[in-house]
Amino acid sequence: TANAISLAGSFAEATQAIDNYQSCVCEETEKQMADEISDVIMCMLTLSAEMGINIEQAILNCLEKNRKRARAKYEADKNYFH
């Protein structure tokens, strides 16, 4: 779809902005990063809406999955070091 192509372009621009940011942390690169991150988020929100994805629920599910993963890693590390 057109949004998938737009998203790919936004990711490419965001990747370039990240490279620039890592080379020079300054007001100009921070603004560029904010612009590119905003573009990616807007494309993702549009794409998820077109696909009928409840993005709020998807984010909550992802947060829970990551919380469980972090907890399991913490428990494994705790057992390893004791």
mmCIF file of N, CA and C in Angstrom:
data_model
loop_
_atom_site.group_PDB
_atom_site.id
_atom_site.type_symbol
_atom_site.label_atom_id
_atom_site.label_comp_id
_atom_site.label_asym_id
_atom_site.label_seq_id
_atom_site.Cartn_x
_atom_site.Cartn_y
_atom_site.Cartn_z
ATOM 1 N N THR A 1 0.840 -1.186 0.000
ATOM 2 C CA THR A 1 0.000 0.000 0.000
ATOM 3 C C THR A 1 0.882 1.246 0.000
ATOM 4 N N ALA A 2 0.242 2.355 -0.260
ATOM 5 C CA ALA A 2 0.981 3.619 -0.269
ATOM 6 C C ALA A 2 1.552 3.918 1.109
ATOM 7 N N ASN A 3 0.803 3.554 2.160
ATOM 8 C CA ASN A 3 1.298 3.817 3.508
ATOM 9 C C ASN A 3 2.513 2.956 3.844
ATOM 10 N N ALA A 4 2.564 1.741 3.325
ATOM 11 C CA ALA A 4 3.725 0.889 3.572
ATOM 12 C C ALA A 4 4.960 1.498 2.915
ATOM 13 N N ILE A 5 4.797 2.042 1.726
ATOM 14 C CA ILE A 5 5.912 2.696 1.043
ATOM 15 C C ILE A 5 6.330 3.948 1.800
ATOM 16 N N SER A 6 5.355 4.714 2.249
ATOM 17 C CA SER A 6 5.636 5.918 3.037
ATOM 18 C C SER A 6 6.364 5.551 4.328
ATOM 19 N N LEU A 7 5.934 4.463 4.958
ATOM 20 C CA LEU A 7 6.563 4.008 6.190
ATOM 21 C C LEU A 7 8.014 3.607 5.942
ATOM 22 N N ALA A 8 8.265 2.909 4.842
ATOM 23 C CA ALA A 8 9.631 2.516 4.513
ATOM 24 C C ALA A 8 10.513 3.751 4.330
ATOM 25 N N GLY A 9 9.981 4.762 3.659
ATOM 26 C CA GLY A 9 10.730 6.006 3.490
ATOM 27 C C GLY A 9 10.976 6.698 4.812
ATOM 28 N N SER A 10 9.977 6.672 5.689
ATOM 29 C CA SER A 10 10.135 7.292 7.014
ATOM 30 C C SER A 10 11.189 6.560 7.838
ATOM 31 N N PHE A 11 11.197 5.229 7.755
ATOM 32 C CA PHE A 11 12.219 4.464 8.477
ATOM 33 C C PHE A 11 13.615 4.780 7.944
ATOM 34 N N ALA A 12 13.729 4.910 6.622
ATOM 35 C CA ALA A 12 15.028 5.233 6.034
ATOM 36 C C ALA A 12 15.506 6.602 6.512
ATOM 37 N N GLU A 13 14.609 7.563 6.533
ATOM 38 C CA GLU A 13 14.973 8.901 7.008
ATOM 39 C C GLU A 13 15.299 8.867 8.499
ATOM 40 N N ALA A 14 14.548 8.085 9.267
ATOM 41 C CA ALA A 14 14.828 7.975 10.698
ATOM 42 C C ALA A 14 16.190 7.333 10.936
ATOM 43 N N THR A 15 16.527 6.338 10.130
ATOM 44 C CA THR A 15 17.838 5.692 10.251
ATOM 45 C C THR A 15 18.954 6.694 10.002
ATOM 46 N N GLN A 16 18.789 7.524 8.982
ATOM 47 C CA GLN A 16 19.784 8.555 8.692
ATOM 48 C C GLN A 16 19.867 9.550 9.840
ATOM 49 N N ALA A 17 18.724 9.924 10.403
ATOM 50 C CA ALA A 17 18.712 10.867 11.526
ATOM 51 C C ALA A 17 19.428 10.267 12.733
ATOM 52 N N ILE A 18 19.244 8.974 12.964
ATOM 53 C CA ILE A 18 19.939 8.306 14.074
ATOM 54 C C ILE A 18 21.442 8.352 13.858
ATOM 55 N N ASP A 19 21.871 8.071 12.637
ATOM 56 C CA ASP A 19 23.305 8.156 12.325
ATOM 57 C C ASP A 19 23.835 9.561 12.589
ATOM 58 N N ASN A 20 23.088 10.563 12.143
ATOM 59 C CA ASN A 20 23.508 11.951 12.368
ATOM 60 C C ASN A 20 23.548 12.274 13.852
ATOM 61 N N TYR A 21 22.538 11.804 14.582
ATOM 62 C CA TYR A 21 22.447 12.078 16.018
ATOM 63 C C TYR A 21 23.619 11.463 16.774
ATOM 64 N N GLN A 22 24.001 10.246 16.384
ATOM 65 C CA GLN A 22 25.118 9.583 17.057
ATOM 66 C C GLN A 22 26.440 10.286 16.769
ATOM 67 N N SER A 23 26.520 10.950 15.619
ATOM 68 C CA SER A 23 27.740 11.677 15.255
ATOM 69 C C SER A 23 27.824 13.034 15.931
ATOM 70 N N CYS A 24 26.675 13.659 16.124
ATOM 71 C CA CYS A 24 26.658 15.025 16.649
ATOM 72 C C CYS A 24 25.377 15.255 17.430
ATOM 73 N N VAL A 25 25.475 15.198 18.736
ATOM 74 C CA VAL A 25 24.306 15.483 19.572
ATOM 75 C C VAL A 25 24.246 16.995 19.760
ATOM 76 N N CYS A 26 23.336 17.612 19.038
ATOM 77 C CA CYS A 26 23.171 19.056 19.127
ATOM 78 C C CYS A 26 21.703 19.380 18.872
ATOM 79 N N GLU A 27 21.357 20.643 19.018
ATOM 80 C CA GLU A 27 19.960 21.053 18.883
ATOM 81 C C GLU A 27 19.396 20.691 17.513
ATOM 82 N N GLU A 28 20.196 20.858 16.464
ATOM 83 C CA GLU A 28 19.726 20.572 15.105
ATOM 84 C C GLU A 28 19.411 19.085 14.927
ATOM 85 N N THR A 29 20.295 18.198 15.404
ATOM 86 C CA THR A 29 20.039 16.768 15.237
ATOM 87 C C THR A 29 18.919 16.302 16.159
ATOM 88 N N GLU A 30 18.764 16.932 17.320
ATOM 89 C CA GLU A 30 17.650 16.576 18.200
ATOM 90 C C GLU A 30 16.319 16.931 17.538
ATOM 91 N N LYS A 31 16.256 18.080 16.868
ATOM 92 C CA LYS A 31 15.040 18.464 16.153
ATOM 93 C C LYS A 31 14.794 17.502 14.999
ATOM 94 N N GLN A 32 15.830 17.135 14.285
ATOM 95 C CA GLN A 32 15.688 16.186 13.179
ATOM 96 C C GLN A 32 15.165 14.844 13.697
ATOM 97 N N MET A 33 15.699 14.383 14.829
ATOM 98 C CA MET A 33 15.233 13.123 15.414
ATOM 99 C C MET A 33 13.762 13.228 15.790
ATOM 100 N N ALA A 34 13.367 14.321 16.410
ATOM 101 C CA ALA A 34 11.963 14.507 16.799
ATOM 102 C C ALA A 34 11.056 14.473 15.572
ATOM 103 N N ASP A 35 11.474 15.135 14.497
ATOM 104 C CA ASP A 35 10.683 15.149 13.262
ATOM 105 C C ASP A 35 10.549 13.749 12.680
ATOM 106 N N GLU A 36 11.647 13.009 12.611
ATOM 107 C CA GLU A 36 11.627 11.681 11.999
ATOM 108 C C GLU A 36 10.853 10.682 12.860
ATOM 109 N N ILE A 37 11.026 10.747 14.173
ATOM 110 C CA ILE A 37 10.263 9.857 15.057
ATOM 111 C C ILE A 37 8.768 10.139 14.908
ATOM 112 N N SER A 38 8.419 11.417 14.832
ATOM 113 C CA SER A 38 7.007 11.785 14.645
ATOM 114 C C SER A 38 6.472 11.234 13.331
ATOM 115 N N ASP A 39 7.259 11.330 12.264
ATOM 116 C CA ASP A 39 6.835 10.786 10.969
ATOM 117 C C ASP A 39 6.574 9.286 11.061
ATOM 118 N N VAL A 40 7.481 8.555 11.687
ATOM 119 C CA VAL A 40 7.330 7.106 11.803
ATOM 120 C C VAL A 40 6.077 6.772 12.611
ATOM 121 N N ILE A 41 5.878 7.462 13.721
ATOM 122 C CA ILE A 41 4.708 7.188 14.561
ATOM 123 C C ILE A 41 3.421 7.479 13.791
ATOM 124 N N MET A 42 3.379 8.589 13.071
ATOM 125 C CA MET A 42 2.179 8.920 12.308
ATOM 126 C C MET A 42 1.897 7.867 11.234
ATOM 127 N N CYS A 43 2.938 7.407 10.554
ATOM 128 C CA CYS A 43 2.753 6.352 9.544
ATOM 129 C C CYS A 43 2.256 5.066 10.182
ATOM 130 N N MET A 44 2.818 4.700 11.324
ATOM 131 C CA MET A 44 2.409 3.474 12.010
ATOM 132 C C MET A 44 0.963 3.568 12.488
ATOM 133 N N LEU A 45 0.565 4.723 13.005
ATOM 134 C CA LEU A 45 -0.820 4.901 13.449
ATOM 135 C C LEU A 45 -1.787 4.806 12.276
ATOM 136 N N THR A 46 -1.428 5.401 11.159
ATOM 137 C CA THR A 46 -2.271 5.336 9.971
ATOM 138 C C THR A 46 -2.380 3.904 9.474
ATOM 139 N N LEU A 47 -1.255 3.218 9.383
ATOM 140 C CA LEU A 47 -1.245 1.833 8.922
ATOM 141 C C LEU A 47 -2.054 0.932 9.843
ATOM 142 N N SER A 48 -1.885 1.098 11.152
ATOM 143 C CA SER A 48 -2.638 0.260 12.089
ATOM 144 C C SER A 48 -4.134 0.530 11.981
ATOM 145 N N ALA A 49 -4.524 1.779 11.777
ATOM 146 C CA ALA A 49 -5.941 2.104 11.616
ATOM 147 C C ALA A 49 -6.493 1.457 10.350
ATOM 148 N N GLU A 50 -5.736 1.524 9.259
ATOM 149 C CA GLU A 50 -6.175 0.910 8.005
ATOM 150 C C GLU A 50 -6.326 -0.605 8.146
ATOM 151 N N MET A 51 -5.493 -1.207 8.982
ATOM 152 C CA MET A 51 -5.530 -2.657 9.172
ATOM 153 C C MET A 51 -6.529 -3.073 10.253
ATOM 154 N N GLY A 52 -7.158 -2.109 10.898
ATOM 155 C CA GLY A 52 -8.127 -2.417 11.933
ATOM 156 C C GLY A 52 -7.495 -2.878 13.237
ATOM 157 N N ILE A 53 -6.258 -2.495 13.455
ATOM 158 C CA ILE A 53 -5.553 -2.878 14.682
ATOM 159 C C ILE A 53 -5.882 -1.878 15.777
ATOM 160 N N ASN A 54 -6.274 -2.391 16.928
ATOM 161 C CA ASN A 54 -6.488 -1.547 18.099
ATOM 162 C C ASN A 54 -5.097 -1.278 18.678
ATOM 163 N N ILE A 55 -4.503 -0.155 18.304
ATOM 164 C CA ILE A 55 -3.110 0.125 18.657
ATOM 165 C C ILE A 55 -2.923 0.263 20.163
ATOM 166 N N GLU A 56 -3.916 0.816 20.846
ATOM 167 C CA GLU A 56 -3.797 0.937 22.300
ATOM 168 C C GLU A 56 -3.678 -0.443 22.944
ATOM 169 N N GLN A 57 -4.534 -1.377 22.519
ATOM 170 C CA GLN A 57 -4.475 -2.724 23.077
ATOM 171 C C GLN A 57 -3.191 -3.437 22.658
ATOM 172 N N ALA A 58 -2.768 -3.222 21.429
ATOM 173 C CA ALA A 58 -1.532 -3.846 20.957
ATOM 174 C C ALA A 58 -0.335 -3.377 21.784
ATOM 175 N N ILE A 59 -0.305 -2.092 22.117
ATOM 176 C CA ILE A 59 0.793 -1.559 22.939
ATOM 177 C C ILE A 59 0.731 -2.136 24.346
ATOM 178 N N LEU A 60 -0.462 -2.212 24.912
ATOM 179 C CA LEU A 60 -0.603 -2.797 26.250
ATOM 180 C C LEU A 60 -0.155 -4.262 26.252
ATOM 181 N N ASN A 61 -0.523 -5.004 25.212
ATOM 182 C CA ASN A 61 -0.093 -6.404 25.108
ATOM 183 C C ASN A 61 1.430 -6.503 25.013
ATOM 184 N N CYS A 62 2.024 -5.620 24.235
ATOM 185 C CA CYS A 62 3.475 -5.612 24.076
ATOM 186 C C CYS A 62 4.170 -5.269 25.389
ATOM 187 N N LEU A 63 3.647 -4.289 26.103
ATOM 188 C CA LEU A 63 4.227 -3.920 27.395
ATOM 189 C C LEU A 63 4.175 -5.089 28.374
ATOM 190 N N GLU A 64 3.064 -5.800 28.385
ATOM 191 C CA GLU A 64 2.922 -6.950 29.282
ATOM 192 C C GLU A 64 3.896 -8.066 28.898
ATOM 193 N N LYS A 65 4.016 -8.325 27.605
ATOM 194 C CA LYS A 65 4.950 -9.349 27.130
ATOM 195 C C LYS A 65 6.381 -8.981 27.529
ATOM 196 N N ASN A 66 6.740 -7.712 27.354
ATOM 197 C CA ASN A 66 8.088 -7.259 27.714
ATOM 198 C C ASN A 66 8.319 -7.309 29.218
ATOM 199 N N ARG A 67 7.265 -6.990 29.994
ATOM 200 C CA ARG A 67 7.373 -7.071 31.442
ATOM 201 C C ARG A 67 7.637 -8.510 31.883
ATOM 202 N N LYS A 68 6.912 -9.447 31.299
ATOM 203 C CA LYS A 68 7.109 -10.863 31.634
ATOM 204 C C LYS A 68 8.508 -11.327 31.239
ATOM 205 N N ARG A 69 8.964 -10.902 30.074
ATOM 206 C CA ARG A 69 10.303 -11.273 29.608
ATOM 207 C C ARG A 69 11.369 -10.720 30.547
ATOM 208 N N ALA A 70 11.220 -9.448 30.949
ATOM 209 C CA ALA A 70 12.192 -8.832 31.856
ATOM 210 C C ALA A 70 12.174 -9.523 33.213
ATOM 211 N N ARG A 71 10.985 -9.878 33.687
ATOM 212 C CA ARG A 71 10.871 -10.559 34.980
ATOM 213 C C ARG A 71 11.538 -11.930 34.927
ATOM 214 N N ALA A 72 11.330 -12.662 33.831
ATOM 215 C CA ALA A 72 11.950 -13.979 33.670
ATOM 216 C C ALA A 72 13.471 -13.854 33.615
ATOM 217 N N LYS A 73 13.971 -12.829 32.927
ATOM 218 C CA LYS A 73 15.422 -12.621 32.861
ATOM 219 C C LYS A 73 15.961 -12.268 34.239
ATOM 220 N N TYR A 74 15.256 -11.415 34.961
ATOM 221 C CA TYR A 74 15.666 -11.045 36.315
ATOM 222 C C TYR A 74 15.747 -12.288 37.200
ATOM 223 N N GLU A 75 14.727 -13.132 37.141
ATOM 224 C CA GLU A 75 14.704 -14.346 37.959
ATOM 225 C C GLU A 75 15.841 -15.287 37.570
ATOM 226 N N ALA A 76 16.088 -15.431 36.281
ATOM 227 C CA ALA A 76 17.173 -16.298 35.817
ATOM 228 C C ALA A 76 18.522 -15.761 36.274
ATOM 229 N N ASP A 77 18.715 -14.450 36.149
ATOM 230 C CA ASP A 77 19.977 -13.831 36.589
ATOM 231 C C ASP A 77 20.151 -13.969 38.104
ATOM 232 N N LYS A 78 19.052 -13.757 38.833
ATOM 233 C CA LYS A 78 19.107 -13.849 40.297
ATOM 234 C C LYS A 78 19.512 -15.278 40.716
ATOM 235 N N ASN A 79 18.944 -16.267 40.065
ATOM 236 C CA ASN A 79 19.273 -17.649 40.379
ATOM 237 C C ASN A 79 20.701 -18.003 39.968
ATOM 238 N N TYR A 80 21.173 -17.427 38.886
ATOM 239 C CA TYR A 80 22.515 -17.709 38.391
ATOM 240 C C TYR A 80 23.585 -17.156 39.333
ATOM 241 N N PHE A 81 23.334 -15.958 39.861
ATOM 242 C CA PHE A 81 24.353 -15.291 40.674
ATOM 243 C C PHE A 81 24.251 -15.624 42.148
ATOM 244 N N HIS A 82 23.292 -16.425 42.564
ATOM 245 C CA HIS A 82 23.184 -16.799 43.980
ATOM 246 C C HIS A 82 23.503 -18.239 44.178
#
